[in-house]
Structure formats: structure tokens, C-alpha cells
Amino acid sequence: MSFKVTVIGAGSIGFTKTLISDLLKVPEFVDCEFALTDINPHNLDMVKQVIETIVSVNRLPAKVTATTDRRAAISGARYIMSCVRVGGLEAFSTDIAIPLKYGVDQCVGDTICAGGILYGQRNIPVILDFCKDIREVAEPGALFLNYANPMAMNTWAADMYGGVNVVGLCHGVQHGAHQIANVLGVTDDELDYVCSGINHQTWYIDIRARGRKIETDELLDGFEKHPVYSKQEKVRIDVLKRFGVYSTESNGHLSEYLPWYRKRPDEIGRWIDMSDWIHGETGGYLRYSTERRNWFETDFPMFKEQANKPLSDYKRTSEHASYIIEAMETGRVYRGHFNRRNNGIITNLPDDAIIESPGYVDRFGINMIEGVTLPTACAATCSVSVSVQRLSVEAAMTGNIDTLKLAVLHDPLVGAICTPDEVWAMVDEMVVAQAQWLPQYADAVPAAKERIAKSTVKTRDWDGAARKRVRSVEELREVVGGHH
């Protein structure tokens, strides 16, 4: 069978290579067309070389095209994947640096919190442009597979306003499951589980190891005794202890979605492990991304070398995309965890929320399992974030800066740290700093600049409580300055 798959943001070479290699492991897909598009022609050329090498070495009939013309890449596609980061590292640096001045200490800042909300404001207009192209030139009924963060906000906008069939995909569930299998002394294949919640706040509400149901006490005991996780996952273990269920999300991610662990500088160190950025380092993902900002250049020879190996040596990953497409095209049923509009799937979350929960895929599409009820504490935590996401999407759609400020004000971590006056000043500063990526706020920028000039709100001389490599805001911005 032959059909067209488009990857938007294909200049993310390693991830694009993974997605397409996974698809080429499906025998029926070896003669598909893979259309690559990106705003960076240099990266696009590199990834095209890698994918063409894989196709050539394995003597496959697949067709590979690459163009900076996104609409041309989407034309006639049956499946469209998005892996974009609007604003790149330059915008990302302000997501982290400006909130720090107001005491908001983020590890990642790409889902909610001040950074994640502004990230959504940048992404949503672009996501809706993708949707317009999909509606107008893609194959009728095409599926939009969104891998880009903030997952829930992007998927919410595409679902409610984009007019396309969309699913959000993330690998956090698989990674957390691997930890649980390790703690219980079983292989990944011997572990069965049901996860449900919202993206990055999903919960393992039922766990079976070799068919035996695992209770909270056994899981907690295993994590507390584990020589590595007991040090790296202190927030997740504390939440497990209090909520009775384990979270899918890494220690650093989870710590910034809740109001309790990152609000006092002298307390943050108690919950953070500095062995790797993902365990909670202040601005950890920004530092990691900044230091590896040219990794695609240095690693390009490695990708080309890998591409020269036969696909028979390649092990298909656990990324959902290839399995979803395989199920829809061949009828081979796939079970995974997907981001879709709730509509009663989770009984104690709002119907309009984008939830992450189990579903099955076959020729009839993605079929979610309905009637899931979260533990009350999990539902309460998720509901707060859903309200923030709803306000954030509304702000992005209307360009109303007051709605945006209300979204940031209601964020759990921001609300635990900042006064309303501080939130208003912080959002003004972020919107002005990111104006080039926020077209919907163009009319609001002049007034925001005037308020900044007259502001009496005091910021804090603080560069974060958990830094692996101390770097001033000015140094960070100098490193990423001009990078898109």
C-alpha cells in the first residue's frame, strides 16, 4: 500500500529519523511517500540525506521529498505529524528567565506554569495554520498527529478550532512504566497498566505484574528502596505516598505542575536531584538544549552512519505514531495512551478537556475507553491544570492579554509564589519580549511597554535555587541570542 506521511518540523533530525524508521519497519509501508518540511533549509537537507540513505541502503521503493513549502508538503497527505517549537531557544530563554525574576523557578516550562502558557501562545496560531492547510489540501479525513508541546493546549486548539481529526502523542507513559517494571523486578513486557489523566499529569491507576495486581504499599516500598529512583524521584515518591498512585512524569516536570515543591528557594533542594537536568534543575531543559543547540551538526555523521545499517538491525521504538498508522491501515489492533477530547472518557474531568487515557486503534480509527474515574486527589490536581489550559487556549485565540494574565494567575506554581500585581507585570514583560512570535497580541504590546516603564513592582535578584551550572539571565540570553 502507498500513501503520504508528512513531518512538520522535520529538522529535528534524530526524532524524524526515529519516526520514519519505525514506519519503515512495517512491511506494508515500504513504498510510502515521506514528505519532510521545516523552516530551516539546512537542517531539512541533512534529515533528507539521512532518510534517503536509509531508503537506498535497504533498497526500498519509498519516496522521500523535502521542502520549506509546508502547504506543498501537506498536499495529498493522509497522516501529518508535528514536532515544532515556535521561537526556538531564543523564545524559550525568556520562558525561563523572566519568570525567575519574579521567583517562579521552572525546570522545563513547556506544559503549564508561566513558560508553558507563553509557549502555547506562540504555538497555537501556527498549529491553526497547519490545520488550515490540512483541511484544504491534505487527503480528506487526514489524521493530524501532534507531538509538540504544550501537548494539551496544542491538541485542544486543533480539536476545538482547527477542524481536523487530531491526536496528541507523548512517550511519558512508556518511560514511567519502565521505571515501575524495574522497581518490581519484571520486564517491560511482563507489566500491564492503565494510565489516565491529562498529559504530563497522568496516573498509573491499575498496575499488573505478571498478572498480579500491584498495590500502593508494594510500589511505594519498591521506590523508596531503589538505589537510584529513591534519590532522583523524590517528588514522584512523595506524591505516590500521599495520593496512592504514581505519576507518569519526571521529577522535574511534576515539581513545576504542583504548588508545593518549588515555591520556597530554601526548600527546593530537598526535592531536587542534580545528577541530571530532568530531575529538577532550575532551567535544566533550557541549559541542556542550549549546550546542545548544534548537536545536529556534530551528530550528523553518526546519523548518516546509523542510516547505512540495514533496517533488520533496527529495533522499532515505543513511539505511538507508527503503531497507530499500522492499525488504521492494516487492521492490526494497537492499544496505547492517547490525547483526545474527554467527552465522558474520564468521568470526573470536564468534557472539553484534552485528556490522556487508554484507547484502541483499528481500521475504524482511535477508539477511547470510556468510563474511567480518577482517584479524587488526581482529579483535583488535573482539574486545576485543565482550567489553566482552557484560559490559555482562549487567550491564544482572542489575543486578549487580560485573559492571558488570568491564565498565568491561576497556574498552581505561579499562584503559590506571585501576587496579582507581580503576575500582571511578569506577563507584560513576557509578551513584549516575545512579541515577534505573538501576532495575536500585536495591539496589546504598546500598552504593555508603557506599563513596564511605569511599573513599581519589584523583581528578585535570584537566578534559581537548583543550578547545575550557574549562569546569569544575561549569559543565557547571550548564548541563545539570535538563534531561531
CSV table of C-alpha atoms in Angstrom, one decimal, residues 88-484:
chain,number,residue,atom,x,y,z
A,88,GLY,CA,13.3,28.1,19.3
A,89,LEU,CA,15.8,28.7,22.0
A,90,GLU,CA,15.6,32.5,21.9
A,91,ALA,CA,11.9,32.5,23.0
A,92,PHE,CA,12.5,29.5,25.3
A,93,SER,CA,15.1,31.5,27.2
A,94,THR,CA,12.6,34.2,28.1
A,95,ASP,CA,10.1,31.5,29.2
A,96,ILE,CA,12.6,30.6,31.9
A,97,ALA,CA,14.5,33.8,32.6
A,98,ILE,CA,11.7,36.3,33.0
A,99,PRO,CA,9.6,34.2,35.5
A,100,LEU,CA,12.8,33.7,37.5
A,101,LYS,CA,12.9,37.4,38.2
A,102,TYR,CA,9.5,37.0,39.9
A,103,GLY,CA,10.5,33.9,41.8
A,104,VAL,CA,9.0,31.3,39.6
A,105,ASP,CA,11.6,28.6,39.4
A,106,GLN,CA,10.9,26.2,36.5
A,107,CYS,CA,12.8,23.1,35.4
A,108,VAL,CA,11.3,22.7,31.9
A,109,GLY,CA,8.5,25.3,31.4
A,110,ASP,CA,6.8,23.7,28.4
A,111,THR,CA,3.4,22.4,29.6
A,112,ILE,CA,1.8,24.9,32.0
A,113,CYS,CA,3.5,27.3,34.5
A,114,ALA,CA,4.4,30.7,33.1
A,115,GLY,CA,6.7,29.3,30.5
A,116,GLY,CA,4.4,26.6,29.2
A,117,ILE,CA,1.5,29.1,28.9
A,118,LEU,CA,3.5,31.5,26.8
A,119,TYR,CA,4.8,28.6,24.8
A,120,GLY,CA,1.2,27.8,24.0
A,121,GLN,CA,0.5,31.3,22.9
A,122,ARG,CA,3.4,31.1,20.4
A,123,ASN,CA,2.4,27.6,19.1
A,124,ILE,CA,-1.4,27.8,18.8
A,125,PRO,CA,-1.5,30.3,15.9
A,126,VAL,CA,0.9,28.1,14.0
A,127,ILE,CA,-0.9,24.9,14.8
A,128,LEU,CA,-4.1,26.5,13.4
A,129,ASP,CA,-2.2,27.4,10.2
A,130,PHE,CA,-1.2,23.7,10.0
A,131,CYS,CA,-4.9,22.7,10.4
A,132,LYS,CA,-6.0,25.1,7.7
A,133,ASP,CA,-3.6,23.5,5.3
A,134,ILE,CA,-4.7,20.0,6.3
A,135,ARG,CA,-8.4,20.9,5.7
A,136,GLU,CA,-7.7,22.5,2.4
A,137,VAL,CA,-5.0,20.3,0.7
A,138,ALA,CA,-4.5,17.1,2.6
A,139,GLU,CA,-6.3,13.8,1.9
A,140,PRO,CA,-9.9,14.0,3.1
A,141,GLY,CA,-10.1,12.7,6.7
A,142,ALA,CA,-6.4,13.0,7.2
A,143,LEU,CA,-5.1,12.4,10.8
A,144,PHE,CA,-3.0,15.1,12.5
A,145,LEU,CA,-0.6,13.6,15.0
A,146,ASN,CA,0.7,16.3,17.3
A,147,TYR,CA,4.0,15.6,19.1
A,148,ALA,CA,4.6,19.2,20.0
A,149,ASN,CA,4.3,20.7,23.5
A,150,PRO,CA,2.4,22.1,25.2
A,151,MET,CA,0.6,18.9,24.3
A,152,ALA,CA,-2.8,19.6,25.8
A,153,MET,CA,-3.1,23.2,24.6
A,154,ASN,CA,-2.0,22.5,21.1
A,155,THR,CA,-4.3,19.5,20.8
A,156,TRP,CA,-7.2,21.5,22.4
A,157,ALA,CA,-6.8,24.3,19.8
A,158,ALA,CA,-6.5,21.9,16.9
A,159,ASP,CA,-9.6,19.9,18.1
A,160,MET,CA,-11.9,22.8,19.0
A,161,TYR,CA,-10.8,25.4,16.4
A,162,GLY,CA,-8.8,23.6,13.8
A,163,GLY,CA,-11.5,21.4,12.3
A,164,VAL,CA,-9.2,18.4,11.9
A,165,ASN,CA,-9.1,14.9,13.2
A,166,VAL,CA,-6.3,15.2,15.8
A,167,VAL,CA,-4.5,13.0,18.4
A,168,GLY,CA,-1.8,14.1,20.8
A,169,LEU,CA,1.1,11.8,21.4
A,170,CYS,CA,3.7,11.6,24.2
A,171,HIS,CA,6.1,9.0,25.5
A,172,GLY,CA,5.9,9.8,29.2
A,173,VAL,CA,3.6,6.8,29.9
A,174,GLN,CA,6.1,4.3,28.5
A,175,HIS,CA,9.1,5.8,30.3
A,176,GLY,CA,7.3,5.7,33.7
A,177,ALA,CA,6.2,2.2,33.1
A,178,HIS,CA,9.8,1.2,32.5
A,179,GLN,CA,10.7,2.6,36.0
A,180,ILE,CA,7.8,0.6,37.6
A,181,ALA,CA,8.9,-2.6,35.9
A,182,ASN,CA,12.5,-2.0,37.1
A,183,VAL,CA,11.2,-1.5,40.7
A,184,LEU,CA,9.1,-4.6,40.6
A,185,GLY,CA,11.8,-6.7,39.1
A,186,VAL,CA,9.9,-7.6,35.9
A,187,THR,CA,10.5,-6.9,32.2
A,188,ASP,CA,8.5,-4.2,30.4
A,189,ASP,CA,6.6,-7.0,28.6
A,190,GLU,CA,5.6,-8.5,31.9
A,191,LEU,CA,4.0,-5.3,33.1
A,192,ASP,CA,0.4,-4.3,32.3
A,193,TYR,CA,-1.1,-1.0,33.3
A,194,VAL,CA,-3.8,1.6,32.8
A,195,CYS,CA,-2.8,5.2,32.9
A,196,SER,CA,-5.3,8.1,32.8
A,197,GLY,CA,-5.3,11.8,33.5
A,198,ILE,CA,-4.0,14.7,31.4
A,199,ASN,CA,-0.7,15.0,29.5
A,200,HIS,CA,2.2,15.1,32.0
A,201,GLN,CA,-0.2,14.6,34.8
A,202,THR,CA,-1.2,11.0,34.0
A,203,TRP,CA,-1.5,8.4,36.7
A,204,TYR,CA,-0.9,4.6,36.8
A,205,ILE,CA,-4.3,3.8,38.3
A,206,ASP,CA,-4.1,0.0,37.7
A,207,ILE,CA,-0.8,-2.0,37.6
A,208,ARG,CA,-0.4,-5.7,37.0
A,209,ALA,CA,3.0,-7.5,37.1
A,210,ARG,CA,2.8,-11.0,35.5
A,211,GLY,CA,-0.9,-10.7,36.0
A,212,ARG,CA,-0.7,-9.9,39.7
A,213,LYS,CA,-2.3,-6.6,40.9
A,214,ILE,CA,0.2,-4.3,42.5
A,215,GLU,CA,-1.0,-2.3,45.5
A,216,THR,CA,0.3,1.1,46.6
A,217,ASP,CA,2.3,-0.2,49.6
A,218,GLU,CA,4.3,-2.6,47.5
A,219,LEU,CA,5.0,0.0,44.8
A,220,LEU,CA,6.0,2.7,47.4
A,221,ASP,CA,8.3,0.3,49.2
A,222,GLY,CA,10.0,-0.6,45.9
A,223,PHE,CA,10.6,3.0,45.0
A,224,GLU,CA,11.8,4.1,48.5
A,225,LYS,CA,14.3,1.2,48.5
A,226,HIS,CA,15.5,1.6,44.9
A,227,PRO,CA,19.2,2.8,44.9
A,228,VAL,CA,18.6,5.3,42.0
A,229,TYR,CA,15.0,6.3,41.9
A,230,SER,CA,14.8,6.9,45.6
A,231,LYS,CA,17.3,9.8,45.1
A,232,GLN,CA,16.1,11.0,41.7
A,233,GLU,CA,12.3,10.9,42.0
A,234,LYS,CA,11.6,12.4,45.4
A,235,VAL,CA,8.6,14.5,44.2
A,236,ARG,CA,7.0,11.5,42.5
A,237,ILE,CA,7.6,9.3,45.5
A,238,ASP,CA,6.1,11.9,47.9
A,239,VAL,CA,3.1,12.2,45.6
A,240,LEU,CA,2.8,8.4,45.5
A,241,LYS,CA,2.8,8.3,49.2
A,242,ARG,CA,0.1,11.0,49.6
A,243,PHE,CA,-2.1,10.3,46.5
A,244,GLY,CA,-1.7,6.5,46.4
A,245,VAL,CA,-0.7,6.4,42.7
A,246,TYR,CA,2.4,7.0,40.7
A,247,SER,CA,2.7,9.8,38.2
A,248,THR,CA,4.0,9.3,34.6
A,249,GLU,CA,6.0,12.5,34.7
A,250,SER,CA,9.7,13.0,35.6
A,251,ASN,CA,10.6,14.6,39.0
A,252,GLY,CA,11.5,18.0,37.4
A,253,HIS,CA,8.3,18.1,35.3
A,254,LEU,CA,6.0,17.1,38.1
A,255,SER,CA,7.5,19.5,40.5
A,256,GLU,CA,6.5,22.5,38.4
A,257,TYR,CA,2.9,21.4,37.8
A,258,LEU,CA,2.1,21.4,41.6
A,259,PRO,CA,2.1,24.3,44.0
A,260,TRP,CA,4.1,22.6,46.8
A,261,TYR,CA,7.7,21.7,45.8
A,262,ARG,CA,9.3,24.7,44.1
A,263,LYS,CA,7.8,27.7,45.9
A,264,ARG,CA,10.5,28.3,48.5
A,265,PRO,CA,14.1,28.6,47.4
A,266,ASP,CA,15.4,27.0,50.7
A,267,GLU,CA,13.1,24.0,50.2
A,268,ILE,CA,13.7,23.2,46.5
A,269,GLY,CA,16.9,21.4,47.2
A,270,ARG,CA,15.1,18.9,49.4
A,271,TRP,CA,13.1,17.6,46.4
A,272,ILE,CA,15.6,18.0,43.5
A,273,ASP,CA,18.4,15.7,42.4
A,274,MET,CA,21.2,17.3,40.3
A,275,SER,CA,22.6,14.2,38.7
A,276,ASP,CA,20.7,15.1,35.5
A,277,TRP,CA,18.6,18.1,34.5
A,278,ILE,CA,15.4,16.2,34.2
A,279,HIS,CA,15.2,15.6,38.0
A,280,GLY,CA,14.5,19.3,38.7
A,281,GLU,CA,17.4,21.6,37.9
A,282,THR,CA,16.4,25.2,37.5
A,283,GLY,CA,16.1,25.9,33.8
A,284,GLY,CA,17.5,22.4,33.3
A,285,TYR,CA,16.0,21.7,29.9
A,286,LEU,CA,17.0,25.2,28.6
A,287,ARG,CA,20.6,24.6,29.7
A,288,TYR,CA,20.6,21.1,28.1
A,289,SER,CA,19.1,22.4,24.9
A,290,THR,CA,21.4,25.4,24.8
A,291,GLU,CA,24.5,23.4,25.2
A,292,ARG,CA,23.4,21.0,22.5
A,293,ARG,CA,21.9,23.6,20.2
A,294,ASN,CA,24.3,22.5,17.4
A,295,TRP,CA,24.0,18.8,18.2
A,296,PHE,CA,22.5,18.1,14.7
A,297,GLU,CA,25.7,19.4,13.2
A,298,THR,CA,28.1,17.3,15.4
A,299,ASP,CA,25.9,14.2,15.4
A,300,PHE,CA,25.1,14.3,11.7
A,301,PRO,CA,27.9,11.9,10.8
A,302,MET,CA,26.6,9.5,13.4
A,303,PHE,CA,23.1,9.7,12.0
A,304,LYS,CA,24.5,9.0,8.5
A,305,GLU,CA,26.5,6.0,9.8
A,306,GLN,CA,23.4,4.6,11.5
A,307,ALA,CA,21.4,5.1,8.3
A,308,ASN,CA,23.9,2.9,6.4
A,309,LYS,CA,22.9,-0.1,8.6
A,310,PRO,CA,20.2,-2.5,7.5
A,311,LEU,CA,16.7,-1.9,9.0
A,312,SER,CA,16.8,-5.5,10.1
A,313,ASP,CA,19.2,-4.3,12.8
A,314,TYR,CA,16.9,-1.5,13.9
A,315,LYS,CA,14.5,-2.1,16.8
A,316,ARG,CA,11.2,-0.4,16.5
A,317,THR,CA,10.7,2.1,19.3
A,318,SER,CA,7.6,2.5,21.6
A,319,GLU,CA,6.6,5.8,19.9
A,320,HIS,CA,2.9,5.6,19.2
A,321,ALA,CA,2.8,7.0,15.6
A,322,SER,CA,3.8,4.0,13.6
A,323,TYR,CA,1.6,1.7,15.5
A,324,ILE,CA,-1.4,4.0,15.1
A,325,ILE,CA,-0.9,4.2,11.4
A,326,GLU,CA,-0.3,0.5,11.1
A,327,ALA,CA,-3.5,-0.2,12.9
A,328,MET,CA,-5.6,2.2,10.8
A,329,GLU,CA,-4.1,0.8,7.5
A,330,THR,CA,-3.9,-2.9,8.2
A,331,GLY,CA,-6.5,-3.5,11.0
A,332,ARG,CA,-3.8,-4.9,13.4
A,333,VAL,CA,-5.2,-3.6,16.7
A,334,TYR,CA,-3.0,-1.4,18.8
A,335,ARG,CA,-3.6,-0.3,22.4
A,336,GLY,CA,-1.9,2.8,23.6
A,337,HIS,CA,-2.5,6.0,25.6
A,338,PHE,CA,-3.7,9.0,23.6
A,339,ASN,CA,-4.5,12.7,24.0
A,340,ARG,CA,-8.1,13.3,22.8
A,341,ARG,CA,-11.1,15.5,23.9
A,342,ASN,CA,-12.6,14.0,27.0
A,343,ASN,CA,-16.4,13.9,26.3
A,344,GLY,CA,-17.0,11.5,29.2
A,345,ILE,CA,-13.9,9.3,28.8
A,346,ILE,CA,-12.8,10.3,32.3
A,347,THR,CA,-15.9,10.8,34.4
A,348,ASN,CA,-14.5,13.3,36.9
A,349,LEU,CA,-12.8,15.7,34.5
A,350,PRO,CA,-14.5,18.3,32.3
A,351,ASP,CA,-15.9,17.2,28.9
A,352,ASP,CA,-13.9,19.8,27.0
A,353,ALA,CA,-10.5,18.9,28.5
A,354,ILE,CA,-7.8,17.2,26.4
A,355,ILE,CA,-7.2,14.0,28.4
A,356,GLU,CA,-4.5,11.3,28.1
A,357,SER,CA,-6.0,7.8,28.5
A,358,PRO,CA,-6.1,4.3,27.0
A,359,GLY,CA,-7.6,3.6,23.6
A,360,TYR,CA,-7.5,1.0,20.9
A,361,VAL,CA,-6.8,1.7,17.2
A,362,ASP,CA,-8.0,-0.3,14.2
A,363,ARG,CA,-9.4,0.4,10.7
A,364,PHE,CA,-12.2,2.4,12.4
A,365,GLY,CA,-9.8,4.8,13.9
A,366,ILE,CA,-8.9,5.7,17.5
A,367,ASN,CA,-11.4,4.3,20.0
A,368,MET,CA,-11.0,5.6,23.5
A,369,ILE,CA,-12.1,3.5,26.6
A,370,GLU,CA,-14.9,5.4,28.3
A,371,GLY,CA,-16.0,5.5,32.0
A,372,VAL,CA,-12.6,5.9,33.7
A,373,THR,CA,-12.8,7.5,37.1
A,374,LEU,CA,-9.6,9.0,38.6
A,375,PRO,CA,-8.7,8.9,42.3
A,376,THR,CA,-10.2,12.1,43.8
A,377,ALA,CA,-6.8,13.7,44.5
A,378,CYS,CA,-5.6,13.1,41.0
A,379,ALA,CA,-8.8,14.5,39.5
A,380,ALA,CA,-8.5,17.6,41.7
A,381,THR,CA,-4.9,18.3,40.6
A,382,CYS,CA,-5.7,17.7,36.9
A,383,SER,CA,-8.8,19.9,37.1
A,384,VAL,CA,-6.7,22.9,38.2
A,385,SER,CA,-4.4,22.5,35.2
A,386,VAL,CA,-7.4,22.0,32.8
A,387,SER,CA,-8.8,25.3,33.9
A,388,VAL,CA,-5.4,27.0,33.2
A,389,GLN,CA,-5.2,25.3,29.8
A,390,ARG,CA,-8.8,26.4,28.9
A,391,LEU,CA,-8.0,30.0,29.8
A,392,SER,CA,-4.7,29.8,27.9
A,393,VAL,CA,-6.3,28.5,24.7
A,394,GLU,CA,-9.0,31.2,25.0
A,395,ALA,CA,-6.3,33.8,25.4
A,396,ALA,CA,-4.3,32.5,22.4
A,397,MET,CA,-7.4,32.5,20.2
A,398,THR,CA,-8.6,36.0,21.2
A,399,GLY,CA,-5.3,37.8,21.8
A,400,ASN,CA,-6.8,39.2,25.0
A,401,ILE,CA,-3.8,40.0,27.3
A,402,ASP,CA,-6.1,40.2,30.3
A,403,THR,CA,-7.3,36.6,29.7
A,404,LEU,CA,-3.7,35.6,29.4
A,405,LYS,CA,-2.9,37.2,32.7
A,406,LEU,CA,-5.8,35.3,34.3
A,407,ALA,CA,-4.4,32.0,32.9
A,408,VAL,CA,-1.0,32.7,34.4
A,409,LEU,CA,-2.5,33.9,37.7
A,410,HIS,CA,-4.4,30.6,38.1
A,411,ASP,CA,-1.3,28.5,37.4
A,412,PRO,CA,-0.6,26.4,40.6
A,413,LEU,CA,3.0,27.2,40.9
A,414,VAL,CA,2.8,30.8,39.9
A,415,GLY,CA,-0.1,31.3,42.3
A,416,ALA,CA,1.9,29.9,45.1
A,417,ILE,CA,4.6,32.4,44.6
A,418,CYS,CA,3.4,35.6,43.0
A,419,THR,CA,0.9,38.4,43.9
A,420,PRO,CA,-1.6,39.5,41.2
A,421,ASP,CA,0.5,42.7,40.6
A,422,GLU,CA,3.6,40.6,40.0
A,423,VAL,CA,1.7,38.3,37.6
A,424,TRP,CA,0.4,41.3,35.6
A,425,ALA,CA,3.9,42.8,35.4
A,426,MET,CA,5.5,39.4,34.5
A,427,VAL,CA,3.1,38.7,31.7
A,428,ASP,CA,3.5,42.2,30.3
A,429,GLU,CA,7.3,41.6,30.2
A,430,MET,CA,7.0,38.2,28.6
A,431,VAL,CA,4.6,39.4,25.9
A,432,VAL,CA,6.9,42.3,25.0
A,433,ALA,CA,9.9,40.0,24.9
A,434,GLN,CA,8.2,37.5,22.7
A,435,ALA,CA,6.2,40.0,20.5
A,436,GLN,CA,7.7,38.7,17.2
A,437,TRP,CA,6.1,35.3,17.8
A,438,LEU,CA,2.8,36.5,19.2
A,439,PRO,CA,0.9,38.1,16.3
A,440,GLN,CA,-2.4,37.9,18.1
A,441,TYR,CA,-1.1,40.3,20.8
A,442,ALA,CA,0.3,43.0,18.5
A,443,ASP,CA,-2.3,45.5,19.5
A,444,ALA,CA,-1.5,44.9,23.2
A,445,VAL,CA,2.2,45.4,23.1
A,446,PRO,CA,2.4,49.2,23.1
A,447,ALA,CA,0.3,49.5,26.2
A,448,ALA,CA,2.3,46.7,27.9
A,449,LYS,CA,5.5,48.6,27.2
A,450,GLU,CA,4.0,51.7,28.8
A,451,ARG,CA,3.0,49.7,31.9
A,452,ILE,CA,6.5,48.2,32.1
A,453,ALA,CA,8.0,51.7,32.0
A,454,LYS,CA,5.8,52.9,34.9
A,455,SER,CA,5.8,49.7,36.9
A,456,THR,CA,6.7,49.8,40.6
A,457,VAL,CA,6.7,46.0,41.0
A,458,LYS,CA,10.0,44.8,42.4
A,459,THR,CA,11.6,41.8,40.9
A,460,ARG,CA,14.0,39.5,42.7
A,461,ASP,CA,17.8,39.2,42.3
A,462,TRP,CA,17.6,35.4,42.1
A,463,ASP,CA,18.8,33.0,39.4
A,464,GLY,CA,17.2,29.8,40.7
A,465,ALA,CA,17.6,27.5,43.6
A,466,ALA,CA,18.8,24.5,41.8
A,467,ARG,CA,21.5,25.2,39.2
A,468,LYS,CA,24.0,22.6,38.0
A,469,ARG,CA,25.9,25.3,36.1
A,470,VAL,CA,25.2,28.8,37.5
A,471,ARG,CA,24.5,31.1,34.6
A,472,SER,CA,23.1,34.6,34.7
A,473,VAL,CA,20.0,35.5,32.7
A,474,GLU,CA,22.2,37.8,30.6
A,475,GLU,CA,24.6,34.9,29.9
A,476,LEU,CA,21.8,32.6,29.0
A,477,ARG,CA,20.3,35.1,26.6
A,478,GLU,CA,23.7,35.8,25.1
A,479,VAL,CA,24.3,32.2,24.4
A,480,VAL,CA,20.9,31.8,22.6
A,481,GLY,CA,20.7,35.3,21.2
A,482,GLY,CA,19.7,35.3,17.5
A,483,HIS,CA,19.0,31.6,17.4
A,484,HIS,CA,15.7,30.6,15.9
